């Protein structure tokens, strides 16, 4: 099992390094999703670096906590984090989206640590519910986390799953919304507004925690609160910035699915210091 860290400074240093790696991976592939990858970095590191129980050398360990990446296009962030925490060699990241690779553009189960192929949005929470019910039937106490995009939760299937989790009192489910407020074609508020988002989840019977999704202290506290919550599922609404860390990418829908060229990569890396 990988050593866990509650040292926030150490986690911040990991986040800075992995942001650079994410951009390099996308630049090398000349394809990928930087915006939603950069917004999810601290969320993923908090899970793998602090909270989740897993064995990276035994990805199918029966008692591992599960993470469903429902926003599958954040694969550059997911693969980079998995590699950092020992699931596969970092050198393999250079094959991202290239012919014959297992590191496909949306997360794929061929990659150690990936629980579910995703790409079509709105399915992850239902799978998390199924895993949670299965754990309950087998008297297992592992937890199921589900990372979702904010544009994704415009899907009706998400709210069917939200009702299900509350109905069955799945306190072993933790949904995390990467709330960067920008989707592929514009602002969430212009395309299909989500507010009042916290009240919506509360009305569906969930424990709701609002955090700054780039603040490790707040993320760690929220993840600990989830574990202590009884009789109902938890959603962490992580307020984030699309393209976080790179000024010309931040809050720009144009960087949802566009690779930086060599000059742009150089500029971005110069900012990430």
PDB file of C-alpha atoms in Angstrom:
ATOM      1  CA  UNK A   1       0.000   0.000   0.000  1.00  0.00           C
ATOM      2  CA  UNK A   2       1.365   3.401  -0.950  1.00  0.00           C
ATOM      3  CA  UNK A   3       2.383   5.609   1.945  1.00  0.00           C
ATOM      4  CA  UNK A   4      -0.268   8.243   2.636  1.00  0.00           C
ATOM      5  CA  UNK A   5       0.494  11.871   3.314  1.00  0.00           C
ATOM      6  CA  UNK A   6      -1.358  14.491   5.282  1.00  0.00           C
ATOM      7  CA  UNK A   7       1.540  16.920   4.754  1.00  0.00           C
ATOM      8  CA  UNK A   8      -0.202  19.588   2.726  1.00  0.00           C
ATOM      9  CA  UNK A   9       3.020  21.158   1.496  1.00  0.00           C
ATOM     10  CA  UNK A  10       4.147  17.806   0.135  1.00  0.00           C
ATOM     11  CA  UNK A  11       0.805  17.327  -1.596  1.00  0.00           C
ATOM     12  CA  UNK A  12       1.060  20.812  -3.112  1.00  0.00           C
ATOM     13  CA  UNK A  13       4.487  19.982  -4.494  1.00  0.00           C
ATOM     14  CA  UNK A  14       3.105  16.824  -6.064  1.00  0.00           C
ATOM     15  CA  UNK A  15       0.261  18.830  -7.623  1.00  0.00           C
ATOM     16  CA  UNK A  16       2.660  21.324  -9.178  1.00  0.00           C
ATOM     17  CA  UNK A  17       4.797  18.585 -10.667  1.00  0.00           C
ATOM     18  CA  UNK A  18       1.847  16.604 -11.993  1.00  0.00           C
ATOM     19  CA  UNK A  19       0.313  19.698 -13.627  1.00  0.00           C
ATOM     20  CA  UNK A  20       3.485  19.991 -15.674  1.00  0.00           C
ATOM     21  CA  UNK A  21       3.354  16.291 -16.546  1.00  0.00           C
ATOM     22  CA  UNK A  22      -0.285  16.556 -17.655  1.00  0.00           C
ATOM     23  CA  UNK A  23       0.488  19.357 -20.073  1.00  0.00           C
ATOM     24  CA  UNK A  24       3.543  17.545 -21.418  1.00  0.00           C
ATOM     25  CA  UNK A  25       1.504  14.398 -21.995  1.00  0.00           C
ATOM     26  CA  UNK A  26      -1.191  16.284 -23.899  1.00  0.00           C
ATOM     27  CA  UNK A  27       1.350  18.253 -25.917  1.00  0.00           C
ATOM     28  CA  UNK A  28       3.125  15.047 -26.900  1.00  0.00           C
ATOM     29  CA  UNK A  29      -0.127  13.452 -28.040  1.00  0.00           C
ATOM     30  CA  UNK A  30      -1.254  16.676 -29.719  1.00  0.00           C
ATOM     31  CA  UNK A  31      -4.652  15.791 -28.301  1.00  0.00           C
ATOM     32  CA  UNK A  32      -6.426  15.679 -24.956  1.00  0.00           C
ATOM     33  CA  UNK A  33      -8.390  17.613 -22.378  1.00  0.00           C
ATOM     34  CA  UNK A  34      -6.266  20.053 -20.340  1.00  0.00           C
ATOM     35  CA  UNK A  35      -9.032  22.185 -18.802  1.00  0.00           C
ATOM     36  CA  UNK A  36     -10.877  19.504 -16.856  1.00  0.00           C
ATOM     37  CA  UNK A  37      -7.660  17.663 -16.085  1.00  0.00           C
ATOM     38  CA  UNK A  38      -6.029  20.649 -14.419  1.00  0.00           C
ATOM     39  CA  UNK A  39      -9.159  21.403 -12.402  1.00  0.00           C
ATOM     40  CA  UNK A  40      -9.197  17.893 -10.910  1.00  0.00           C
ATOM     41  CA  UNK A  41      -5.551  17.578  -9.843  1.00  0.00           C
ATOM     42  CA  UNK A  42      -5.944  18.281  -6.115  1.00  0.00           C
ATOM     43  CA  UNK A  43      -9.076  16.114  -5.911  1.00  0.00           C
ATOM     44  CA  UNK A  44      -7.257  13.107  -7.369  1.00  0.00           C
ATOM     45  CA  UNK A  45      -4.133  13.629  -5.278  1.00  0.00           C
ATOM     46  CA  UNK A  46      -6.223  13.952  -2.098  1.00  0.00           C
ATOM     47  CA  UNK A  47      -7.808  10.599  -2.878  1.00  0.00           C
ATOM     48  CA  UNK A  48      -4.689   8.652  -3.839  1.00  0.00           C
ATOM     49  CA  UNK A  49      -2.209  10.538  -1.689  1.00  0.00           C
ATOM     50  CA  UNK A  50      -4.282  10.766   1.462  1.00  0.00           C
ATOM     51  CA  UNK A  51      -7.612   8.988   1.710  1.00  0.00           C
ATOM     52  CA  UNK A  52      -8.103   5.885  -0.366  1.00  0.00           C
ATOM     53  CA  UNK A  53      -7.031   2.395   0.621  1.00  0.00           C
ATOM     54  CA  UNK A  54      -5.402   0.570  -2.288  1.00  0.00           C
ATOM     55  CA  UNK A  55      -2.382  -1.420  -3.358  1.00  0.00           C
ATOM     56  CA  UNK A  56      -0.911  -0.054  -6.567  1.00  0.00           C
ATOM     57  CA  UNK A  57       1.076  -3.286  -7.005  1.00  0.00           C
ATOM     58  CA  UNK A  58      -2.178  -5.257  -6.730  1.00  0.00           C
ATOM     59  CA  UNK A  59      -4.788  -3.068  -8.483  1.00  0.00           C
ATOM     60  CA  UNK A  60      -7.502  -5.705  -8.102  1.00  0.00           C
ATOM     61  CA  UNK A  61      -7.035  -6.155  -4.357  1.00  0.00           C
ATOM     62  CA  UNK A  62     -10.512  -7.127  -3.220  1.00  0.00           C
ATOM     63  CA  UNK A  63     -10.739  -4.729  -0.280  1.00  0.00           C
ATOM     64  CA  UNK A  64      -9.517  -1.640  -2.128  1.00  0.00           C
ATOM     65  CA  UNK A  65     -11.522   1.543  -2.173  1.00  0.00           C
ATOM     66  CA  UNK A  66     -12.942   2.156  -5.657  1.00  0.00           C
ATOM     67  CA  UNK A  67     -12.788   5.378  -7.656  1.00  0.00           C
ATOM     68  CA  UNK A  68     -15.081   5.717 -10.655  1.00  0.00           C
ATOM     69  CA  UNK A  69     -13.892   8.429 -13.034  1.00  0.00           C
ATOM     70  CA  UNK A  70     -17.227   9.412 -14.500  1.00  0.00           C
ATOM     71  CA  UNK A  71     -15.671  12.396 -16.315  1.00  0.00           C
ATOM     72  CA  UNK A  72     -13.558  10.040 -18.391  1.00  0.00           C
ATOM     73  CA  UNK A  73     -12.040  12.751 -20.559  1.00  0.00           C
ATOM     74  CA  UNK A  74      -9.878  13.795 -17.602  1.00  0.00           C
ATOM     75  CA  UNK A  75      -7.685  10.832 -18.476  1.00  0.00           C
ATOM     76  CA  UNK A  76      -4.430  12.863 -18.668  1.00  0.00           C
ATOM     77  CA  UNK A  77      -4.844  13.777 -15.003  1.00  0.00           C
ATOM     78  CA  UNK A  78      -5.965  10.295 -13.993  1.00  0.00           C
ATOM     79  CA  UNK A  79      -3.121   8.499 -15.775  1.00  0.00           C
ATOM     80  CA  UNK A  80      -0.539  10.953 -14.466  1.00  0.00           C
ATOM     81  CA  UNK A  81      -1.753  10.519 -10.898  1.00  0.00           C
ATOM     82  CA  UNK A  82      -1.960   6.718 -11.189  1.00  0.00           C
ATOM     83  CA  UNK A  83       1.567   6.628 -12.540  1.00  0.00           C
ATOM     84  CA  UNK A  84       2.836   8.859  -9.753  1.00  0.00           C
ATOM     85  CA  UNK A  85       1.334   6.562  -7.127  1.00  0.00           C
ATOM     86  CA  UNK A  86       2.908   3.465  -8.638  1.00  0.00           C
ATOM     87  CA  UNK A  87       0.307   1.800 -10.821  1.00  0.00           C
ATOM     88  CA  UNK A  88       2.532   1.785 -13.924  1.00  0.00           C
ATOM     89  CA  UNK A  89       5.862   3.300 -15.028  1.00  0.00           C
ATOM     90  CA  UNK A  90       5.915   7.026 -15.702  1.00  0.00           C
ATOM     91  CA  UNK A  91       7.648   6.393 -19.020  1.00  0.00           C
ATOM     92  CA  UNK A  92       4.400   4.931 -20.353  1.00  0.00           C
ATOM     93  CA  UNK A  93       2.748   8.351 -20.158  1.00  0.00           C
ATOM     94  CA  UNK A  94       4.560   9.271 -23.382  1.00  0.00           C
ATOM     95  CA  UNK A  95       2.353   6.760 -25.226  1.00  0.00           C
ATOM     96  CA  UNK A  96      -0.848   8.612 -24.352  1.00  0.00           C
ATOM     97  CA  UNK A  97      -3.310   8.527 -27.259  1.00  0.00           C
ATOM     98  CA  UNK A  98      -0.755   6.976 -29.586  1.00  0.00           C
ATOM     99  CA  UNK A  99      -1.277   3.924 -31.779  1.00  0.00           C
ATOM    100  CA  UNK A 100      -1.412   0.690 -29.792  1.00  0.00           C
ATOM    101  CA  UNK A 101      -1.349   2.308 -26.349  1.00  0.00           C
ATOM    102  CA  UNK A 102      -3.558   1.327 -23.449  1.00  0.00           C
ATOM    103  CA  UNK A 103      -3.601   4.975 -22.353  1.00  0.00           C
ATOM    104  CA  UNK A 104      -6.594   5.952 -24.429  1.00  0.00           C
ATOM    105  CA  UNK A 105      -8.213   9.386 -24.556  1.00  0.00           C
ATOM    106  CA  UNK A 106     -10.939   8.379 -22.140  1.00  0.00           C
ATOM    107  CA  UNK A 107     -10.079   6.221 -19.146  1.00  0.00           C
ATOM    108  CA  UNK A 108      -9.986   2.502 -19.905  1.00  0.00           C
ATOM    109  CA  UNK A 109      -9.916  -0.602 -17.707  1.00  0.00           C
ATOM    110  CA  UNK A 110      -6.814  -1.892 -19.446  1.00  0.00           C
ATOM    111  CA  UNK A 111      -4.947   0.675 -17.364  1.00  0.00           C
ATOM    112  CA  UNK A 112      -4.135  -0.548 -13.825  1.00  0.00           C
ATOM    113  CA  UNK A 113      -6.206   1.370 -11.326  1.00  0.00           C
ATOM    114  CA  UNK A 114      -9.024   2.277 -13.706  1.00  0.00           C
ATOM    115  CA  UNK A 115     -12.234   0.607 -12.561  1.00  0.00           C
ATOM    116  CA  UNK A 116     -14.529   1.453 -15.471  1.00  0.00           C
ATOM    117  CA  UNK A 117     -14.379   2.585 -19.084  1.00  0.00           C
ATOM    118  CA  UNK A 118     -16.044   5.977 -19.284  1.00  0.00           C
ATOM    119  CA  UNK A 119     -16.602   8.568 -21.926  1.00  0.00           C
ATOM    120  CA  UNK A 120     -20.311   8.820 -22.322  1.00  0.00           C
ATOM    121  CA  UNK A 121     -21.233  11.044 -19.406  1.00  0.00           C
ATOM    122  CA  UNK A 122     -23.721  10.442 -16.621  1.00  0.00           C
ATOM    123  CA  UNK A 123     -23.108   6.754 -15.938  1.00  0.00           C
ATOM    124  CA  UNK A 124     -20.510   6.695 -13.189  1.00  0.00           C
ATOM    125  CA  UNK A 125     -22.722   7.335 -10.188  1.00  0.00           C
ATOM    126  CA  UNK A 126     -25.030   4.452 -11.082  1.00  0.00           C
ATOM    127  CA  UNK A 127     -22.039   2.126 -11.208  1.00  0.00           C
ATOM    128  CA  UNK A 128     -20.825   3.484  -7.874  1.00  0.00           C
ATOM    129  CA  UNK A 129     -24.224   2.676  -6.389  1.00  0.00           C
ATOM    130  CA  UNK A 130     -24.054  -0.867  -7.706  1.00  0.00           C
ATOM    131  CA  UNK A 131     -20.598  -1.373  -6.220  1.00  0.00           C
ATOM    132  CA  UNK A 132     -21.826   0.048  -2.925  1.00  0.00           C
ATOM    133  CA  UNK A 133     -24.789  -2.309  -2.772  1.00  0.00           C
ATOM    134  CA  UNK A 134     -22.501  -5.207  -3.657  1.00  0.00           C
ATOM    135  CA  UNK A 135     -20.142  -4.261  -0.846  1.00  0.00           C
ATOM    136  CA  UNK A 136     -23.030  -4.156   1.597  1.00  0.00           C
ATOM    137  CA  UNK A 137     -24.254  -7.602   0.518  1.00  0.00           C
ATOM    138  CA  UNK A 138     -20.758  -9.049   1.032  1.00  0.00           C
ATOM    139  CA  UNK A 139     -20.207  -7.260   4.356  1.00  0.00           C
ATOM    140  CA  UNK A 140     -17.279  -5.330   2.912  1.00  0.00           C
ATOM    141  CA  UNK A 141     -16.446  -1.894   4.245  1.00  0.00           C
ATOM    142  CA  UNK A 142     -14.560  -0.410   1.302  1.00  0.00           C
ATOM    143  CA  UNK A 143     -15.656   2.977   0.037  1.00  0.00           C
ATOM    144  CA  UNK A 144     -16.720   4.033  -3.465  1.00  0.00           C
ATOM    145  CA  UNK A 145     -15.802   7.454  -4.773  1.00  0.00           C
ATOM    146  CA  UNK A 146     -17.193   8.891  -8.009  1.00  0.00           C
ATOM    147  CA  UNK A 147     -15.619  11.901  -9.708  1.00  0.00           C
ATOM    148  CA  UNK A 148     -18.062  13.768 -11.915  1.00  0.00           C
ATOM    149  CA  UNK A 149     -17.876  16.862 -14.068  1.00  0.00           C
ATOM    150  CA  UNK A 150     -20.296  19.720 -13.590  1.00  0.00           C
ATOM    151  CA  UNK A 151     -21.427  19.666 -17.215  1.00  0.00           C
ATOM    152  CA  UNK A 152     -21.995  15.961 -16.718  1.00  0.00           C
ATOM    153  CA  UNK A 153     -24.502  16.406 -13.930  1.00  0.00           C
ATOM    154  CA  UNK A 154     -26.828  18.104 -16.387  1.00  0.00           C
ATOM    155  CA  UNK A 155     -27.615  14.491 -17.369  1.00  0.00           C
ATOM    156  CA  UNK A 156     -30.887  13.173 -15.972  1.00  0.00           C
ATOM    157  CA  UNK A 157     -29.360   9.782 -15.227  1.00  0.00           C
ATOM    158  CA  UNK A 158     -27.190  11.410 -12.549  1.00  0.00           C
ATOM    159  CA  UNK A 159     -30.263  12.459 -10.599  1.00  0.00           C
ATOM    160  CA  UNK A 160     -31.839   9.018 -10.916  1.00  0.00           C
ATOM    161  CA  UNK A 161     -28.655   7.655  -9.383  1.00  0.00           C
ATOM    162  CA  UNK A 162     -28.761  10.357  -6.711  1.00  0.00           C
ATOM    163  CA  UNK A 163     -32.241   9.234  -5.720  1.00  0.00           C
ATOM    164  CA  UNK A 164     -31.126   5.603  -5.631  1.00  0.00           C
ATOM    165  CA  UNK A 165     -28.138   6.257  -3.386  1.00  0.00           C
ATOM    166  CA  UNK A 166     -30.261   8.181  -0.900  1.00  0.00           C
ATOM    167  CA  UNK A 167     -33.091   5.624  -1.005  1.00  0.00           C
ATOM    168  CA  UNK A 168     -30.726   2.800  -0.081  1.00  0.00           C
ATOM    169  CA  UNK A 169     -28.830   4.993   2.412  1.00  0.00           C
ATOM    170  CA  UNK A 170     -25.520   4.291   0.723  1.00  0.00           C
ATOM    171  CA  UNK A 171     -23.205   5.958   3.183  1.00  0.00           C
ATOM    172  CA  UNK A 172     -20.283   4.188   1.495  1.00  0.00           C
ATOM    173  CA  UNK A 173     -20.731   6.353  -1.640  1.00  0.00           C
ATOM    174  CA  UNK A 174     -18.969   9.694  -2.017  1.00  0.00           C
ATOM    175  CA  UNK A 175     -19.688  11.699  -5.152  1.00  0.00           C
ATOM    176  CA  UNK A 176     -17.250  14.490  -5.933  1.00  0.00           C
ATOM    177  CA  UNK A 177     -18.349  17.203  -8.357  1.00  0.00           C
ATOM    178  CA  UNK A 178     -15.479  18.988 -10.102  1.00  0.00           C
ATOM    179  CA  UNK A 179     -17.369  22.271 -10.207  1.00  0.00           C
ATOM    180  CA  UNK A 180     -15.227  24.394 -12.526  1.00  0.00           C
ATOM    181  CA  UNK A 181     -18.327  26.025 -13.996  1.00  0.00           C
ATOM    182  CA  UNK A 182     -17.157  25.810 -17.615  1.00  0.00           C
ATOM    183  CA  UNK A 183     -18.093  23.119 -20.105  1.00  0.00           C
ATOM    184  CA  UNK A 184     -17.019  22.431 -23.665  1.00  0.00           C
ATOM    185  CA  UNK A 185     -19.122  25.105 -25.336  1.00  0.00           C
ATOM    186  CA  UNK A 186     -19.371  27.819 -22.719  1.00  0.00           C
ATOM    187  CA  UNK A 187     -20.317  28.619 -19.159  1.00  0.00           C
ATOM    188  CA  UNK A 188     -22.457  26.137 -17.254  1.00  0.00           C
ATOM    189  CA  UNK A 189     -24.687  29.010 -16.174  1.00  0.00           C
ATOM    190  CA  UNK A 190     -25.402  29.926 -19.809  1.00  0.00           C
ATOM    191  CA  UNK A 191     -25.931  26.413 -21.160  1.00  0.00           C
ATOM    192  CA  UNK A 192     -27.853  24.674 -18.337  1.00  0.00           C
ATOM    193  CA  UNK A 193     -27.485  26.271 -14.935  1.00  0.00           C
ATOM    194  CA  UNK A 194     -27.028  24.045 -11.899  1.00  0.00           C
ATOM    195  CA  UNK A 195     -27.710  26.438  -9.057  1.00  0.00           C
ATOM    196  CA  UNK A 196     -28.732  26.136  -6.318  1.00  0.00           C
ATOM    197  CA  UNK A 197     -26.538  23.047  -6.561  1.00  0.00           C
ATOM    198  CA  UNK A 198     -26.028  22.306  -2.872  1.00  0.00           C
ATOM    199  CA  UNK A 199     -29.752  22.599  -2.191  1.00  0.00           C
ATOM    200  CA  UNK A 200     -30.509  20.204  -5.043  1.00  0.00           C
ATOM    201  CA  UNK A 201     -28.293  17.481  -3.575  1.00  0.00           C
ATOM    202  CA  UNK A 202     -29.675  18.126  -0.075  1.00  0.00           C
ATOM    203  CA  UNK A 203     -33.224  17.768  -1.353  1.00  0.00           C
ATOM    204  CA  UNK A 204     -32.241  14.411  -2.832  1.00  0.00           C
ATOM    205  CA  UNK A 205     -31.197  13.252   0.654  1.00  0.00           C
ATOM    206  CA  UNK A 206     -27.429  13.687   0.479  1.00  0.00           C
ATOM    207  CA  UNK A 207     -24.906  15.033   2.938  1.00  0.00           C
ATOM    208  CA  UNK A 208     -23.423  18.035   1.127  1.00  0.00           C
ATOM    209  CA  UNK A 209     -19.962  19.504   1.694  1.00  0.00           C
ATOM    210  CA  UNK A 210     -18.796  22.599  -0.178  1.00  0.00           C
ATOM    211  CA  UNK A 211     -15.044  23.060  -0.526  1.00  0.00           C
ATOM    212  CA  UNK A 212     -12.391  24.916  -2.451  1.00  0.00           C
ATOM    213  CA  UNK A 213     -11.334  22.075  -4.744  1.00  0.00           C
ATOM    214  CA  UNK A 214      -7.743  23.296  -4.914  1.00  0.00           C
ATOM    215  CA  UNK A 215      -7.295  23.500  -1.117  1.00  0.00           C
ATOM    216  CA  UNK A 216      -5.882  20.273   0.281  1.00  0.00           C
ATOM    217  CA  UNK A 217      -6.873  21.182   3.835  1.00  0.00           C
ATOM    218  CA  UNK A 218     -10.516  21.519   2.849  1.00  0.00           C
ATOM    219  CA  UNK A 219     -10.483  18.401   0.669  1.00  0.00           C
ATOM    220  CA  UNK A 220      -8.898  16.283   3.397  1.00  0.00           C
ATOM    221  CA  UNK A 221     -11.403  17.511   5.981  1.00  0.00           C
ATOM    222  CA  UNK A 222     -14.303  16.770   3.611  1.00  0.00           C
ATOM    223  CA  UNK A 223     -13.063  13.260   2.832  1.00  0.00           C
ATOM    224  CA  UNK A 224     -12.735  12.537   6.544  1.00  0.00           C
ATOM    225  CA  UNK A 225     -16.251  13.872   7.143  1.00  0.00           C
ATOM    226  CA  UNK A 226     -17.608  11.523   4.463  1.00  0.00           C
ATOM    227  CA  UNK A 227     -16.242   8.485   6.269  1.00  0.00           C
ATOM    228  CA  UNK A 228     -17.962   9.591   9.476  1.00  0.00           C
ATOM    229  CA  UNK A 229     -21.357  10.245   7.837  1.00  0.00           C
ATOM    230  CA  UNK A 230     -24.082   7.742   8.670  1.00  0.00           C
ATOM    231  CA  UNK A 231     -27.277   6.673   6.914  1.00  0.00           C
ATOM    232  CA  UNK A 232     -26.828   8.700   3.720  1.00  0.00           C
ATOM    233  CA  UNK A 233     -24.441   9.278   0.815  1.00  0.00           C
ATOM    234  CA  UNK A 234     -22.119  12.262   0.643  1.00  0.00           C
ATOM    235  CA  UNK A 235     -21.400  14.684  -2.158  1.00  0.00           C
ATOM    236  CA  UNK A 236     -18.388  16.974  -2.086  1.00  0.00           C
ATOM    237  CA  UNK A 237     -18.942  19.998  -4.290  1.00  0.00           C
ATOM    238  CA  UNK A 238     -15.381  20.962  -5.148  1.00  0.00           C
ATOM    239  CA  UNK A 239     -15.291  24.506  -6.470  1.00  0.00           C
ATOM    240  CA  UNK A 240     -12.446  24.535  -8.949  1.00  0.00           C
ATOM    241  CA  UNK A 241     -11.000  26.509 -11.847  1.00  0.00           C
ATOM    242  CA  UNK A 242     -10.918  25.028 -15.311  1.00  0.00           C
ATOM    243  CA  UNK A 243      -7.316  25.058 -16.555  1.00  0.00           C
ATOM    244  CA  UNK A 244      -6.080  25.838 -13.024  1.00  0.00           C
ATOM    245  CA  UNK A 245      -2.493  27.076 -12.882  1.00  0.00           C
ATOM    246  CA  UNK A 246      -2.097  28.298 -16.453  1.00  0.00           C
ATOM    247  CA  UNK A 247      -3.320  31.856 -16.909  1.00  0.00           C
ATOM    248  CA  UNK A 248      -4.266  31.595 -20.571  1.00  0.00           C
ATOM    249  CA  UNK A 249      -6.217  28.386 -19.968  1.00  0.00           C
ATOM    250  CA  UNK A 250      -8.089  29.330 -16.792  1.00  0.00           C
ATOM    251  CA  UNK A 251     -11.866  29.551 -17.194  1.00  0.00           C
ATOM    252  CA  UNK A 252     -11.586  29.229 -20.989  1.00  0.00           C
ATOM    253  CA  UNK A 253     -13.914  26.755 -22.661  1.00  0.00           C
ATOM    254  CA  UNK A 254     -11.539  26.741 -25.648  1.00  0.00           C
ATOM    255  CA  UNK A 255      -9.149  24.657 -23.540  1.00  0.00           C
ATOM    256  CA  UNK A 256     -11.689  21.952 -22.765  1.00  0.00           C
ATOM    257  CA  UNK A 257     -10.264  19.667 -25.436  1.00  0.00           C
ATOM    258  CA  UNK A 258      -7.315  21.343 -27.097  1.00  0.00           C
ATOM    259  CA  UNK A 259      -3.626  20.509 -26.840  1.00  0.00           C
ATOM    260  CA  UNK A 260      -1.066  23.253 -26.251  1.00  0.00           C
ATOM    261  CA  UNK A 261       1.504  23.595 -29.009  1.00  0.00           C
ATOM    262  CA  UNK A 262       5.204  23.698 -28.168  1.00  0.00           C
ATOM    263  CA  UNK A 263       5.260  27.447 -27.617  1.00  0.00           C
ATOM    264  CA  UNK A 264       2.152  27.366 -25.444  1.00  0.00           C
ATOM    265  CA  UNK A 265       3.567  24.467 -23.449  1.00  0.00           C
ATOM    266  CA  UNK A 266       6.739  26.413 -22.781  1.00  0.00           C
ATOM    267  CA  UNK A 267       4.718  29.396 -21.584  1.00  0.00           C
ATOM    268  CA  UNK A 268       2.532  27.208 -19.369  1.00  0.00           C
ATOM    269  CA  UNK A 269       5.497  25.438 -17.777  1.00  0.00           C
ATOM    270  CA  UNK A 270       7.120  28.777 -17.031  1.00  0.00           C
ATOM    271  CA  UNK A 271       4.051  29.702 -14.973  1.00  0.00           C
ATOM    272  CA  UNK A 272       4.022  26.444 -13.031  1.00  0.00           C
ATOM    273  CA  UNK A 273       6.888  27.240 -10.688  1.00  0.00           C
TER     274      UNK A 273
END
